[in-house]
Coordinates of N, CA and C and ligand atoms in Angstrom, one line a residue:
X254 N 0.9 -1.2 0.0 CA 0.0 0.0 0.0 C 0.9 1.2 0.0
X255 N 0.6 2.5 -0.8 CA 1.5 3.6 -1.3 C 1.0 4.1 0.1
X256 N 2.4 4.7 0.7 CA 1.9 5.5 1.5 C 2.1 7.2 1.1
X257 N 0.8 8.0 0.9 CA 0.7 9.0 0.3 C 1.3 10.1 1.1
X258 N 2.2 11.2 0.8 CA 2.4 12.0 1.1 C 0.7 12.9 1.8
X259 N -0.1 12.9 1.1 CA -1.2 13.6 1.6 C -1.9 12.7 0.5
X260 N -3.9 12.9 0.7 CA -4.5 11.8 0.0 C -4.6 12.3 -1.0
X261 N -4.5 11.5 -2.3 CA -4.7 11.6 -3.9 C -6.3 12.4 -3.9
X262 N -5.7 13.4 -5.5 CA -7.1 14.0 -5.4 C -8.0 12.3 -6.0
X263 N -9.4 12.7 -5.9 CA -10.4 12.2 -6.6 C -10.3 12.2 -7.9
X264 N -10.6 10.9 -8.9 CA -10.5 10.9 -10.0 C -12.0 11.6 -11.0
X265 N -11.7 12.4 -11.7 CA -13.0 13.4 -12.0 C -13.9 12.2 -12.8
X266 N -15.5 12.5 -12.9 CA -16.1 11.4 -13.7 C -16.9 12.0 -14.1
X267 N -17.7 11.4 -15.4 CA -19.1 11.7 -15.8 C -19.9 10.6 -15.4
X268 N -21.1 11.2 -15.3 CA -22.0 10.0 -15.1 C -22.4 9.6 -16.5
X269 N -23.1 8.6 -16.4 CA -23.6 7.8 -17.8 C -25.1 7.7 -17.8
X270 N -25.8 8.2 -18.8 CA -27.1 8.0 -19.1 C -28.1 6.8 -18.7
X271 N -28.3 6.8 -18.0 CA -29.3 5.0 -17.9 C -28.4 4.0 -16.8
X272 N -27.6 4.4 -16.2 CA -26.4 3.6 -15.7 C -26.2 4.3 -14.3
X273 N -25.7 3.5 -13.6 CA -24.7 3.7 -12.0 C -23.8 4.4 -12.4
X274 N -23.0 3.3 -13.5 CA -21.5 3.3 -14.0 C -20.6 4.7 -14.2
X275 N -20.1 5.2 -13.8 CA -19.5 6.2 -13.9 C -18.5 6.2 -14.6
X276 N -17.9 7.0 -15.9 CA -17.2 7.3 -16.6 C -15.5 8.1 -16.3
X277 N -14.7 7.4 -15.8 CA -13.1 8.0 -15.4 C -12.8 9.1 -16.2
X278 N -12.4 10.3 -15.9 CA -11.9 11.1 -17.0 C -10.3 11.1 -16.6
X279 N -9.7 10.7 -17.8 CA -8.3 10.9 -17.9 C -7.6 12.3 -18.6
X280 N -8.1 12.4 -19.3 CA -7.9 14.0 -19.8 C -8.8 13.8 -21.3
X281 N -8.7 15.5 -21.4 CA -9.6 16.5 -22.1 C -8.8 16.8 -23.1
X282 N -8.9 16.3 -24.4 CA -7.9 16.8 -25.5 C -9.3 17.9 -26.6
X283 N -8.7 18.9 -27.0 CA -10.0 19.8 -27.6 C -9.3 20.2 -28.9
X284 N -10.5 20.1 -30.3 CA -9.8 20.4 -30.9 C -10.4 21.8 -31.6
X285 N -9.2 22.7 -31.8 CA -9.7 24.1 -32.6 C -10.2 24.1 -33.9
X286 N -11.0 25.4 -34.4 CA -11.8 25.7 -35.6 C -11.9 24.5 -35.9
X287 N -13.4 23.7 -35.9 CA -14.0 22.2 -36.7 C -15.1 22.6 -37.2
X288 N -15.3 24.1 -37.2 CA -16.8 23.9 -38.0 C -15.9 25.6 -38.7
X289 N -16.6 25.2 -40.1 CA -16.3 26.3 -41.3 C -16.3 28.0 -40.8
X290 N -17.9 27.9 -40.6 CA -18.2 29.1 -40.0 C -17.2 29.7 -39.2
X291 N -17.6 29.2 -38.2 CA -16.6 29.7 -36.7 C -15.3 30.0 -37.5
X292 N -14.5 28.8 -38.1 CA -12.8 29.0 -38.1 C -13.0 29.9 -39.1
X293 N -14.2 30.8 -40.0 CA -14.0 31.9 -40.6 C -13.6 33.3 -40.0
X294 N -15.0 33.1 -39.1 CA -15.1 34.1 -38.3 C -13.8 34.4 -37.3
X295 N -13.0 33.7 -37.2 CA -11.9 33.5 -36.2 C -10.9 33.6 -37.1
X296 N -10.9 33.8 -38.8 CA -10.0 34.2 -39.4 C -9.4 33.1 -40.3
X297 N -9.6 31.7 -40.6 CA -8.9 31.1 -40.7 C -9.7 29.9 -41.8
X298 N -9.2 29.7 -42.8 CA -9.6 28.5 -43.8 C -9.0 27.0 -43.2
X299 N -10.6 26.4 -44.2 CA -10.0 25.1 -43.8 C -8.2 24.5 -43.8
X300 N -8.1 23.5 -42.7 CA -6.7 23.6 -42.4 C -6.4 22.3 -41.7
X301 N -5.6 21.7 -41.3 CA -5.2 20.4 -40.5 C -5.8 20.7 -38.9
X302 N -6.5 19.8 -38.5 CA -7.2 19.9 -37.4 C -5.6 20.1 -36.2
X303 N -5.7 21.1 -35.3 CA -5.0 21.2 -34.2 C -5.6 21.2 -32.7
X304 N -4.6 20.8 -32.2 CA -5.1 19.9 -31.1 C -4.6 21.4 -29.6
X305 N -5.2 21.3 -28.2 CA -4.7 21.7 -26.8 C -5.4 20.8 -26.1
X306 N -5.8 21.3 -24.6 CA -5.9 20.2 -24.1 C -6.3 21.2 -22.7
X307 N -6.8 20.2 -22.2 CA -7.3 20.9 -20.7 C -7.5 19.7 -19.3
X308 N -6.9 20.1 -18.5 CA -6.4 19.1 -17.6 C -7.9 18.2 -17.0
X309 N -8.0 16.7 -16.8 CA -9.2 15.9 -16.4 C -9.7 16.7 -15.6
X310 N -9.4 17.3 -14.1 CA -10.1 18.2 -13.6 C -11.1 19.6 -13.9
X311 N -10.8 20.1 -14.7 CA -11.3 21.2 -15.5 C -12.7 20.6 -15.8
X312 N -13.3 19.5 -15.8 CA -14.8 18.6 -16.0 C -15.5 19.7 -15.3
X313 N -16.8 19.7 -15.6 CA -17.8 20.1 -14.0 C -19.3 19.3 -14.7
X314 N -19.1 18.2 -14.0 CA -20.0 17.5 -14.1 C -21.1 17.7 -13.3
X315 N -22.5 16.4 -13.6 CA -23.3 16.2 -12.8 C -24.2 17.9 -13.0
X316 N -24.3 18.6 -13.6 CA -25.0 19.5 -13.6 C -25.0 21.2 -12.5
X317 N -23.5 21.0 -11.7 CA -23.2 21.4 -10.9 C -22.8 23.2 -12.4
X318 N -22.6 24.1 -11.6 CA -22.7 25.3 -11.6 C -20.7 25.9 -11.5
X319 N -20.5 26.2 -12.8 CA -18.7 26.4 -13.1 C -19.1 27.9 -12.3
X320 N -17.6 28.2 -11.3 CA -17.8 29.4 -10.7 C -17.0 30.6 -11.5
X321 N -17.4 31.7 -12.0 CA -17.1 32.5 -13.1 C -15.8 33.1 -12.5
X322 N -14.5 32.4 -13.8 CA -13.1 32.1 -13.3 C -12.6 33.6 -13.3
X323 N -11.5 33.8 -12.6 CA -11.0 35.3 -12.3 C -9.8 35.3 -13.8
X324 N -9.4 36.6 -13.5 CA -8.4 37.0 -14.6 C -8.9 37.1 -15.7
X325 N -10.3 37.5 -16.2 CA -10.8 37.4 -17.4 C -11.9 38.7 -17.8
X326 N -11.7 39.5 -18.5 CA -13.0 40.1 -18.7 C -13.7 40.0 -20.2
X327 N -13.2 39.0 -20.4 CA -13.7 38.2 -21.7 C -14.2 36.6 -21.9
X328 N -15.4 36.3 -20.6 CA -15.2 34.6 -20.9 C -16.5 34.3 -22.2
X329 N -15.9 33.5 -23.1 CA -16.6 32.9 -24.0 C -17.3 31.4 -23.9
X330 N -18.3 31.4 -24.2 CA -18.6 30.0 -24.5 C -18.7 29.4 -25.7
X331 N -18.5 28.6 -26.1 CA -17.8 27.2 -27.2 C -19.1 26.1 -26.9
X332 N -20.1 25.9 -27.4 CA -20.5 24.4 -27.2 C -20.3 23.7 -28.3
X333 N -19.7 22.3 -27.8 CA -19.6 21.5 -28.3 C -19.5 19.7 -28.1
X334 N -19.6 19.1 -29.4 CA -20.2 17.5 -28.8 C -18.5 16.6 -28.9
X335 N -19.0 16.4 -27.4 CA -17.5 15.9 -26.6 C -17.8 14.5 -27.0
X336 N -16.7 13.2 -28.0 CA -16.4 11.9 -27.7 C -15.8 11.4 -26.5
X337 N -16.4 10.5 -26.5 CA -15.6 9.4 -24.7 C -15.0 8.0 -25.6
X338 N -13.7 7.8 -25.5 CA -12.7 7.0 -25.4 C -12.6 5.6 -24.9
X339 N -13.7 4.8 -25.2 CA -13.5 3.4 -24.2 C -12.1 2.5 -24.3
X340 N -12.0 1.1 -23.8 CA -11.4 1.0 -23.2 C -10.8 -0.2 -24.7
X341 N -11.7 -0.3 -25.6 CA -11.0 -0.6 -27.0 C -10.7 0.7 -27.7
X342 N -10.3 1.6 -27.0 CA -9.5 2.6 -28.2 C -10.6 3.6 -28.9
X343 N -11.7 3.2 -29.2 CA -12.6 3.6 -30.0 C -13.5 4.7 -29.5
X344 N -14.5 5.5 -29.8 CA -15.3 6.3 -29.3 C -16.4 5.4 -28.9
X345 N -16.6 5.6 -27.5 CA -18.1 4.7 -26.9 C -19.5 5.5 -26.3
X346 N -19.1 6.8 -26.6 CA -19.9 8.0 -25.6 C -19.9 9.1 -26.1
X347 N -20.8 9.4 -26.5 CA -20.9 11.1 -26.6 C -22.0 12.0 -25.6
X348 N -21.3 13.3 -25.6 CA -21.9 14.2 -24.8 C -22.0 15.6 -24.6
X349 N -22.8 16.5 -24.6 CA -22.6 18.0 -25.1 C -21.5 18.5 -24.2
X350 N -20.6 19.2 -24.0 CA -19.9 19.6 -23.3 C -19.6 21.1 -23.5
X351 N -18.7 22.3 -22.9 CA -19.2 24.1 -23.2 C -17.2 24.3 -22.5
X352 N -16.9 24.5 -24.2 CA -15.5 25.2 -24.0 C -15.2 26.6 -23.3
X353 N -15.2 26.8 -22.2 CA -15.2 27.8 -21.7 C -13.8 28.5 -21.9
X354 N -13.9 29.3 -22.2 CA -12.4 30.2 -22.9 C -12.5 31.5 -22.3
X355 N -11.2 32.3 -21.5 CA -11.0 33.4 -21.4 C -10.7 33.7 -22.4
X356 N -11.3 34.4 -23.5 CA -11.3 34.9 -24.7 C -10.1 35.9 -24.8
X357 N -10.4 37.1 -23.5 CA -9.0 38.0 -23.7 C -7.4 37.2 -23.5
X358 N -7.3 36.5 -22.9 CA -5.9 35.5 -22.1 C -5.5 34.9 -23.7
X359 N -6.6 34.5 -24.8 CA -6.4 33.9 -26.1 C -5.7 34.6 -26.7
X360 N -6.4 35.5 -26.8 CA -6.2 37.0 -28.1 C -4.3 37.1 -27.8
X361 N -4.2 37.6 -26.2 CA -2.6 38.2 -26.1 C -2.4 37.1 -26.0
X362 N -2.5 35.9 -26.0 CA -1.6 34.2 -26.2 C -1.1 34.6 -27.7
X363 N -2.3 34.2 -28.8 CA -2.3 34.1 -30.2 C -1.3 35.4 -30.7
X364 N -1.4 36.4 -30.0 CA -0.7 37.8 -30.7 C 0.9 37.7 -30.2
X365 N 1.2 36.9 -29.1 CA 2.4 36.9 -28.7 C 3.0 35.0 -28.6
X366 N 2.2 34.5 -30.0 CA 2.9 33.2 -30.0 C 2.9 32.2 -29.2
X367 N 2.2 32.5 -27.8 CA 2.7 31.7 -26.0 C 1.8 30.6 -26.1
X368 N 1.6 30.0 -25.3 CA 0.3 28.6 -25.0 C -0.7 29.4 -24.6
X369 N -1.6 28.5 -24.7 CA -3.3 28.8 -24.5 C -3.4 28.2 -23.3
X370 N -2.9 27.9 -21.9 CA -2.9 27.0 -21.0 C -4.3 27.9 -20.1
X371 N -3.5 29.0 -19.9 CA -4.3 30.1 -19.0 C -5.9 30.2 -19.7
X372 N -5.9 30.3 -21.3 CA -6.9 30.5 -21.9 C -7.6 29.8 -22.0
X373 N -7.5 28.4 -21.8 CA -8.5 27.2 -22.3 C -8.3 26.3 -21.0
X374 N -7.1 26.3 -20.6 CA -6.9 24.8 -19.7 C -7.6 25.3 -17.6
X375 N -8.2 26.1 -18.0 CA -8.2 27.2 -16.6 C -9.3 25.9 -15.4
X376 N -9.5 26.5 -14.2 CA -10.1 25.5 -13.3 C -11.7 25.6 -13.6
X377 N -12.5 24.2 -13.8 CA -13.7 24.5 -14.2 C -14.0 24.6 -15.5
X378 N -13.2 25.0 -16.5 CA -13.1 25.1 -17.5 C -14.0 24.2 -19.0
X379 N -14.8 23.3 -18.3 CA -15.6 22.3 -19.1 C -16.3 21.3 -18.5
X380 N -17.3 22.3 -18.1 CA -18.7 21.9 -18.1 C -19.1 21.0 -18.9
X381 N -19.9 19.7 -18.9 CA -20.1 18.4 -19.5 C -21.3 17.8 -18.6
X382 N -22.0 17.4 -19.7 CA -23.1 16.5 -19.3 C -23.2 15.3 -19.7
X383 N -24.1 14.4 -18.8 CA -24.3 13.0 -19.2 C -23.8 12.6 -20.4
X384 N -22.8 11.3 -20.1 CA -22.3 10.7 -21.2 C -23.6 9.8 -21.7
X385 N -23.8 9.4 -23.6 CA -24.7 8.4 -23.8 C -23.8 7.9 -24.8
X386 N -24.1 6.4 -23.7 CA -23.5 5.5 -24.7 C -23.7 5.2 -26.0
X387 N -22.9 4.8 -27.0 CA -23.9 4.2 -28.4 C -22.9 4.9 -29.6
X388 N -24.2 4.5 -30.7 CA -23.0 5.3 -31.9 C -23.6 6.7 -31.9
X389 N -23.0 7.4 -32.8 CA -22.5 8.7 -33.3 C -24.4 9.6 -33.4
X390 N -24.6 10.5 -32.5 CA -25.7 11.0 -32.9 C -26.3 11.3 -34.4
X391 N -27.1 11.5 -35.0 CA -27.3 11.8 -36.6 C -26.5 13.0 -36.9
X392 N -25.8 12.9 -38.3 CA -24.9 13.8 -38.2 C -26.0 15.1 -39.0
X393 N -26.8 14.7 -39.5 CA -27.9 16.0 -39.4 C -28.1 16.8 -38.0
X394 N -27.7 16.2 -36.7 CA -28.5 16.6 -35.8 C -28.1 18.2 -35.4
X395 N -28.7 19.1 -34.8 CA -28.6 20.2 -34.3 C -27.4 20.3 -33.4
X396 N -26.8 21.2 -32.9 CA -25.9 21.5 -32.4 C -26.4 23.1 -31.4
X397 N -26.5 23.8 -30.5 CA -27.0 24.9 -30.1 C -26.8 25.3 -29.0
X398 N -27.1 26.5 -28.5 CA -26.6 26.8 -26.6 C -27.5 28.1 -27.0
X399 N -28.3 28.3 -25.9 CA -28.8 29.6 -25.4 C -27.6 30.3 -24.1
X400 N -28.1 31.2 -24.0 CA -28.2 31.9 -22.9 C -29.2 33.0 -22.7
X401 N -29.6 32.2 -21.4 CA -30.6 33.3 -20.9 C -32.2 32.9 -21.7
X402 N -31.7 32.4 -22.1 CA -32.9 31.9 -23.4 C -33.1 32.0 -24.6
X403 N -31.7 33.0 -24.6 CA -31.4 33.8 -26.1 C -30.1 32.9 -27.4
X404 N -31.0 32.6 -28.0 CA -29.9 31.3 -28.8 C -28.8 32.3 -29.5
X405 N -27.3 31.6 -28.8 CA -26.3 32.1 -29.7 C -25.5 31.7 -30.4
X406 N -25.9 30.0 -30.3 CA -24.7 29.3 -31.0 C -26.4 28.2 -32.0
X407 N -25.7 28.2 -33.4 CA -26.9 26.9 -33.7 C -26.5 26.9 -35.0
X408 N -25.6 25.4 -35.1 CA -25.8 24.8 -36.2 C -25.7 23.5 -36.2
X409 N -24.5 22.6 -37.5 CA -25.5 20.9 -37.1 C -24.0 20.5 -37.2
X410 N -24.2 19.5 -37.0 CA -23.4 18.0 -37.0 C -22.2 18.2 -38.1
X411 N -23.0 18.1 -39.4 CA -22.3 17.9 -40.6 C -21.8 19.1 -40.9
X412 N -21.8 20.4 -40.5 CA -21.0 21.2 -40.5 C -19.0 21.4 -40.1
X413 N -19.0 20.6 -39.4 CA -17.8 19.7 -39.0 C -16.8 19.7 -39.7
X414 N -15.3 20.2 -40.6 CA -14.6 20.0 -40.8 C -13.8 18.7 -40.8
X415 N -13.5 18.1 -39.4 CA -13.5 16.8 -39.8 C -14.2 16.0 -38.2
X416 N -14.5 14.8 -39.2 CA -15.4 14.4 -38.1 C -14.7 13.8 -36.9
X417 N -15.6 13.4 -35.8 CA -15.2 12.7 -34.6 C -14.2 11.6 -34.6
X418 N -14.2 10.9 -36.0 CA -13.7 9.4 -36.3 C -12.2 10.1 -36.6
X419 N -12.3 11.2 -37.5 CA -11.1 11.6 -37.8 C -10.4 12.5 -36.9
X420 N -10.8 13.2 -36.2 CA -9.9 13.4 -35.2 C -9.7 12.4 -34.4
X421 N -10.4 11.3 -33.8 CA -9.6 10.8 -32.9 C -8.7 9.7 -34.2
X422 N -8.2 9.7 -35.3 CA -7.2 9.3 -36.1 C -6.0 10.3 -35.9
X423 N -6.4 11.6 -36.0 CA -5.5 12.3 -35.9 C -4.7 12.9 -34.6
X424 N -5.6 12.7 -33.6 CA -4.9 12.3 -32.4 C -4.0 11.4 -32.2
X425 N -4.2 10.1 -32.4 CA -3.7 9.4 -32.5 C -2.2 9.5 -32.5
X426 N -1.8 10.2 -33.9 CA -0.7 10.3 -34.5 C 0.2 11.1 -33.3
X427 N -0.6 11.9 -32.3 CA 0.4 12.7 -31.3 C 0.4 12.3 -30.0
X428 N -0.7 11.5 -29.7 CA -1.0 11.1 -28.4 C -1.1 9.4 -28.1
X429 N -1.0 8.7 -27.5 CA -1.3 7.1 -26.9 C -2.6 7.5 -26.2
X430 N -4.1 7.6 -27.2 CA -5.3 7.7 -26.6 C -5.5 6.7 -26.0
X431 N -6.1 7.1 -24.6 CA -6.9 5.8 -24.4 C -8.1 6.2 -23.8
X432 N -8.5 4.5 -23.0 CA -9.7 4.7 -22.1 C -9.7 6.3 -21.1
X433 N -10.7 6.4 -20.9 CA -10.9 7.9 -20.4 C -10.6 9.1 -20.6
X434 N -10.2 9.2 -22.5 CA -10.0 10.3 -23.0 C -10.9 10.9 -23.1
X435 N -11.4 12.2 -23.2 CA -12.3 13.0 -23.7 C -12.1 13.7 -24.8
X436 N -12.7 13.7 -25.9 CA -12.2 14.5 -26.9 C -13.8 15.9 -27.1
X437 N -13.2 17.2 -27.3 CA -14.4 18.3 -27.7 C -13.8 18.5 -29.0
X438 N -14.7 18.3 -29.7 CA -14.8 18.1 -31.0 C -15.2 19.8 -31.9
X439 N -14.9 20.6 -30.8 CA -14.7 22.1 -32.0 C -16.3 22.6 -32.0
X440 N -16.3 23.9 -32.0 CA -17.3 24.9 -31.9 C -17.9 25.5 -33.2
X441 N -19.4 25.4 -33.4 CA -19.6 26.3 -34.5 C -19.8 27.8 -34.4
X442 N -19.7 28.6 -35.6 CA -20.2 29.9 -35.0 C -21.1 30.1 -33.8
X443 N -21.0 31.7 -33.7 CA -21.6 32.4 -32.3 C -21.0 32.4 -31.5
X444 N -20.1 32.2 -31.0 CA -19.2 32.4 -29.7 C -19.6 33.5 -29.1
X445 N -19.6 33.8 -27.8 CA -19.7 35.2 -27.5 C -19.4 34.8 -26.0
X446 N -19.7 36.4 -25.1 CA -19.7 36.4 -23.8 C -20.6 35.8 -22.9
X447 N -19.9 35.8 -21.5 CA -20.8 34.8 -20.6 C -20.7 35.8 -19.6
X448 N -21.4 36.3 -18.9 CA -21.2 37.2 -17.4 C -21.8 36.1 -16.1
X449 N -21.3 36.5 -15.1 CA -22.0 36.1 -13.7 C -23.6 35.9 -13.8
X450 N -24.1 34.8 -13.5 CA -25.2 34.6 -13.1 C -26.2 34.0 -14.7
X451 N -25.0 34.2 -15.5 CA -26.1 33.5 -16.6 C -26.2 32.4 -17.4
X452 N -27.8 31.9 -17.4 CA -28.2 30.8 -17.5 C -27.7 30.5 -18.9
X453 N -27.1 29.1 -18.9 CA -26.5 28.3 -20.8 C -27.2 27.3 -20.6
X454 N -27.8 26.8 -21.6 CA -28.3 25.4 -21.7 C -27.7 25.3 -23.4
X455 N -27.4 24.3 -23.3 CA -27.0 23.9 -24.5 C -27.2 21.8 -24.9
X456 N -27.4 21.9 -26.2 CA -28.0 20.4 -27.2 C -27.2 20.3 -27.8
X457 N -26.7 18.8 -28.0 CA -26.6 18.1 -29.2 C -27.5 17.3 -29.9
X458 N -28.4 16.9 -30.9 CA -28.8 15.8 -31.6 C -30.1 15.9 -30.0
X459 N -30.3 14.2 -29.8 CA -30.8 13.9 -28.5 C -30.0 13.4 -27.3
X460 N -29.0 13.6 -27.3 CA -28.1 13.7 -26.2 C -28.1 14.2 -25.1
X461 N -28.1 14.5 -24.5 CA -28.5 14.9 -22.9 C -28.1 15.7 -22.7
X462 N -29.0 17.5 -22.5 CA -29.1 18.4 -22.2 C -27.9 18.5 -21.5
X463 N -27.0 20.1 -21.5 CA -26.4 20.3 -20.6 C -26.6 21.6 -20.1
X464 N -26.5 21.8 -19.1 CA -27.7 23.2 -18.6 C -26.6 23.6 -16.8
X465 N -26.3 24.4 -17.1 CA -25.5 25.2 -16.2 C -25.7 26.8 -16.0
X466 N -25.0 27.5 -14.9 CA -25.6 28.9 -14.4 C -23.8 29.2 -13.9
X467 N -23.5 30.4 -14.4 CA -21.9 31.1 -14.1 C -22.1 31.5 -13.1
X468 N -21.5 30.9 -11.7 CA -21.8 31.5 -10.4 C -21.2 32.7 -10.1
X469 N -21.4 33.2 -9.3 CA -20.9 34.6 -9.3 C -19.3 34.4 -8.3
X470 N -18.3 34.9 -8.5 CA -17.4 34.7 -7.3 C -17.6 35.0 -5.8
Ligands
LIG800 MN1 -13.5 25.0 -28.5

C-alpha cells in the first residue's frame, strides 16, 4: 500500500445516461476551428485539425454550476459535442460539453505566440453532461446553446470540418489515446460572452441536455 504524502485527489467522472456506471476522466484533448463558419469568423480556412488540451479536472460534471473564473473580462462560451474513449480505443460515448475560454488571455496568447494554458486549460473550464453511450448522434442533428434563453450558438453536426472518427485518427498520431479520453470536438459559429449569473443550456442531436448557471465569485 503507497503511503501517500497527503490523499490523492479524486479521479473526476461523468456520469452515464441510464447507468450507475461512472465514466473515469483521464484528460480533455480539444480540438480548434472544426466547423467552417466559426474558423472563418476567427479568421482562418480550412486547415489540418490542431489539437490543446485541458487538464481531467477542468470537467464540472453532474449539472453542478462552473464558478465565473478570475483574470478574465472576456469569458466565451464554445458548445460542443464531446467523444468518450473506451477501453478498446474507439469512441463509446458522446456528450454535449461548453468550452469555456477566457477569450481576452487567447487574443494576447495568439498575438504573442505563447500557450493557450491560461486560456483554455483554466479550473472548471468544461462543463459536461451526461455521457450516452452508443454510436454517433445523426450527423444531421442540431448543435446549439442559449443563454438566458437567447440562442447564440446553432448549427448541425455535418458542419464539421473533420469528423469525430477523424480526429480521434488524428490524435492518434500525437498522443497514446486511451480509455478515459475526452475528446471536444470544436465549436460552431456564435461564440460570444458569458457574465456572472447566466443561465447556458445547451443540445446536441438527442443527447443529454447540458444546462448550467456562471456562479458569481
Ligand atoms: Mn473549443
Amino acid at each position: 500500500m503507497t503511503d501517500w504524502l497527503f490523499p490523492p485527489a479524486a479521479t473526476p467522472s461523468l456520469p452515464i445516461a441510464g447507468s450507475a456506471a461512472r465514466y473515469p476522466v483521464r484528460r480533455i484533448l480539444c480540438v480548434g476551428q472544426n466547423y467552417a463558419a466559426h474558423a472563418r469568423e476567427m479568421g482562418h480556412e480550412r486547415a489540418e485539425p490542431f489539437f490543446f488540451s485541458k487538464p481531467a479536472d477542468a470537467v464540472v460534471a453532474d449539472a453542478a454550476d462552473p464558478v465565473f473564473p478570475v483574470a478574465t473580462e472576456n469569458l466565451h462560451h464554445e458548445v460542443e459535442l464531446v467523444c468518450a474513449v473506451g477501453q478498446d480505443g474507439s469512441i463509446i460515448g458522446w456528450a454535449v460539453g461548453c468550452d469555456l475560454t477566457r477569450r481576452d488571455l487567447q487574443a494576447a496568447a495568439k498575438e504573442k505566440g505563447r500557450p493557450w494554458d491560461a486560456a483554455k486549460g483554466f479550473d472548471q473550464s468544461a462543463p459536461c453532461g451526461a455521457l450516452t453511450l452508443g454510436v454517433l448522434p445523426d450527423p444531421a442533428a442540431s448543435i446549439a446553446l442559449t443563454v438566458n434563453g437567447e440562442i447564440r450558438q446553432a448549427g448541425r453536426l455535418d458542419d464539421m470540418v473533420w469528423s469525430p472518427d477523424e480526429i480521434l485518427a488524428k490524435a492518434r498520431r500525437l498522443w497514446d489515446v486511451r480509455a478515459g479520453d475526452l475528446i471536444f470536438t470544436g465549436t460552431p459559429e456564435g461564440v460570444g460572452p458569458l457574465r456572472p449569473s447566466d443561465k447556458v443550456q445547451a443540445h446536441v442531436g438527442g443527447l443529454v441536455p447540458l444546462t448550467f448557471t456562471m456562479r458569481p465569485r
